[in-house]
Amino acid sequence: MSKKRLEPRVSRGTMPATRAAFGVAMLAAASAALGQAGYSDPAGSGAIVSAFRWLQDTLLGTIATVVAVISVACVGLLMLTGRIDWRYGVTVIVGCFILFGAASIVGGIQSAASMAP
């Protein structure tokens, strides 16, 4: 005798209510996150902040830019000669754009969030 699996039945009428409740919960979480925008650096964190700024300057500085330009050129050449898949090549190129455009992307998101009611 085989055991029968009992699966919960969900009527079609409860799905929109569940989605609406999820949407309301996400809106409430987003409004709470907007209230956290006024944080300042805690006392005594100057060394940590300086270390992270140095790391950011190093990772996004001249050396990183040269490495990114060389990698995009190499990946582009490999894509043109057919030695690398186009999807992987586009992923590398888009990753470089996201890495170096992160400050602009975050600035755009913050300005869009500050304009929200």
Coordinates of C-alpha atoms in Angstrom, one line a residue:
M1 CA 0.0 0.0 0.0
S2 CA 1.5 3.3 -1.0
K3 CA 1.5 6.3 1.2
K4 CA -0.4 9.2 0.0
R5 CA 1.2 12.6 0.3
L6 CA -1.0 15.2 1.7
E7 CA -0.4 18.6 0.1
P8 CA -2.0 21.7 1.3
R9 CA -4.6 23.1 -1.0
V10 CA -4.6 26.8 -1.7
S11 CA -7.7 28.3 -3.2
R12 CA -7.2 30.7 -6.0
G13 CA -8.9 33.4 -4.0
T14 CA -6.3 33.6 -1.3
M15 CA -3.3 34.3 -3.6
P16 CA -4.1 37.9 -4.4
A17 CA -4.5 38.6 -0.7
T18 CA -1.2 37.0 0.1
R19 CA 0.5 39.1 -2.6
A20 CA -1.1 42.3 -1.3
A21 CA 0.0 41.5 2.2
F22 CA 3.6 40.9 0.9
G23 CA 3.5 44.2 -1.0
V24 CA 2.4 46.1 2.1
A25 CA 5.1 44.5 4.2
M26 CA 7.8 45.5 1.6
L27 CA 6.5 49.1 1.5
A28 CA 6.7 49.2 5.3
A29 CA 10.3 47.9 5.3
A30 CA 11.3 50.4 2.6
S31 CA 9.9 53.3 4.6
A32 CA 11.9 52.2 7.6
A33 CA 15.1 52.0 5.5
L34 CA 14.6 55.6 4.3
G35 CA 14.6 56.8 7.9
Q36 CA 18.1 55.4 8.4
A37 CA 19.8 57.8 5.9
G38 CA 21.0 60.2 8.5
Y39 CA 23.7 58.0 10.1
S40 CA 27.1 59.6 10.9
D41 CA 30.4 57.9 11.7
P42 CA 30.5 56.8 15.3
A43 CA 33.2 58.2 17.6
G44 CA 36.6 56.6 17.3
S45 CA 36.0 55.2 13.9
G46 CA 38.3 57.6 12.1
A47 CA 41.0 55.0 11.5
I48 CA 38.5 52.4 10.2
V49 CA 37.0 55.0 7.8
S50 CA 40.4 56.1 6.7
A51 CA 41.4 52.5 6.0
F52 CA 38.3 51.8 3.9
R53 CA 38.8 55.1 2.0
W54 CA 42.4 54.0 1.2
L55 CA 41.2 50.6 0.1
Q56 CA 38.6 52.2 -2.1
D57 CA 41.1 54.6 -3.6
T58 CA 43.5 51.7 -4.3
L59 CA 40.9 49.5 -5.8
L60 CA 39.4 52.2 -8.0
G61 CA 42.7 54.1 -8.7
T62 CA 45.0 54.3 -11.6
I63 CA 46.3 50.7 -11.3
A64 CA 42.8 49.3 -11.2
T65 CA 41.8 51.4 -14.2
V66 CA 44.8 50.1 -16.2
V67 CA 44.0 46.5 -15.3
A68 CA 40.3 46.9 -16.2
V69 CA 41.2 48.5 -19.6
I70 CA 43.7 45.7 -20.4
S71 CA 41.1 43.0 -19.3
V72 CA 38.3 44.5 -21.4
A73 CA 40.7 44.6 -24.4
C74 CA 41.8 41.0 -23.9
V75 CA 38.3 39.8 -23.4
G76 CA 37.1 41.7 -26.5
L77 CA 39.9 40.2 -28.6
L78 CA 39.1 36.7 -27.3
M79 CA 35.4 37.3 -28.1
L80 CA 36.2 38.5 -31.7
T81 CA 38.4 35.4 -32.3
G82 CA 35.8 33.0 -31.0
R83 CA 37.9 31.7 -28.1
I84 CA 35.6 32.8 -25.4
D85 CA 31.8 32.7 -25.1
W86 CA 30.0 36.0 -25.8
R87 CA 28.0 35.7 -22.5
Y88 CA 31.1 35.5 -20.4
G89 CA 32.8 38.3 -22.3
V90 CA 29.8 40.6 -21.8
T91 CA 29.7 39.6 -18.2
V92 CA 33.3 40.8 -17.7
I93 CA 32.7 44.1 -19.5
V94 CA 29.4 44.8 -17.6
G95 CA 31.2 44.0 -14.4
C96 CA 33.9 46.6 -15.1
F97 CA 31.2 49.2 -15.9
I98 CA 29.4 48.4 -12.6
L99 CA 32.6 48.5 -10.6
F100 CA 33.7 51.9 -11.9
G101 CA 30.2 53.3 -12.1
A102 CA 29.2 52.2 -8.7
A103 CA 29.4 55.8 -7.2
S104 CA 27.2 57.1 -10.0
I105 CA 24.7 54.2 -9.7
V106 CA 24.4 54.7 -5.9
G107 CA 24.0 58.5 -6.4
G108 CA 21.2 57.9 -8.8
I109 CA 19.4 55.5 -6.5
Q110 CA 19.8 57.9 -3.5
S111 CA 18.4 60.9 -5.5
A112 CA 15.5 58.7 -6.7
A113 CA 14.8 57.6 -3.1
S114 CA 15.0 61.2 -1.8
M115 CA 12.4 62.3 -4.4
A116 CA 10.0 59.6 -3.3
P117 CA 7.1 60.8 -1.1

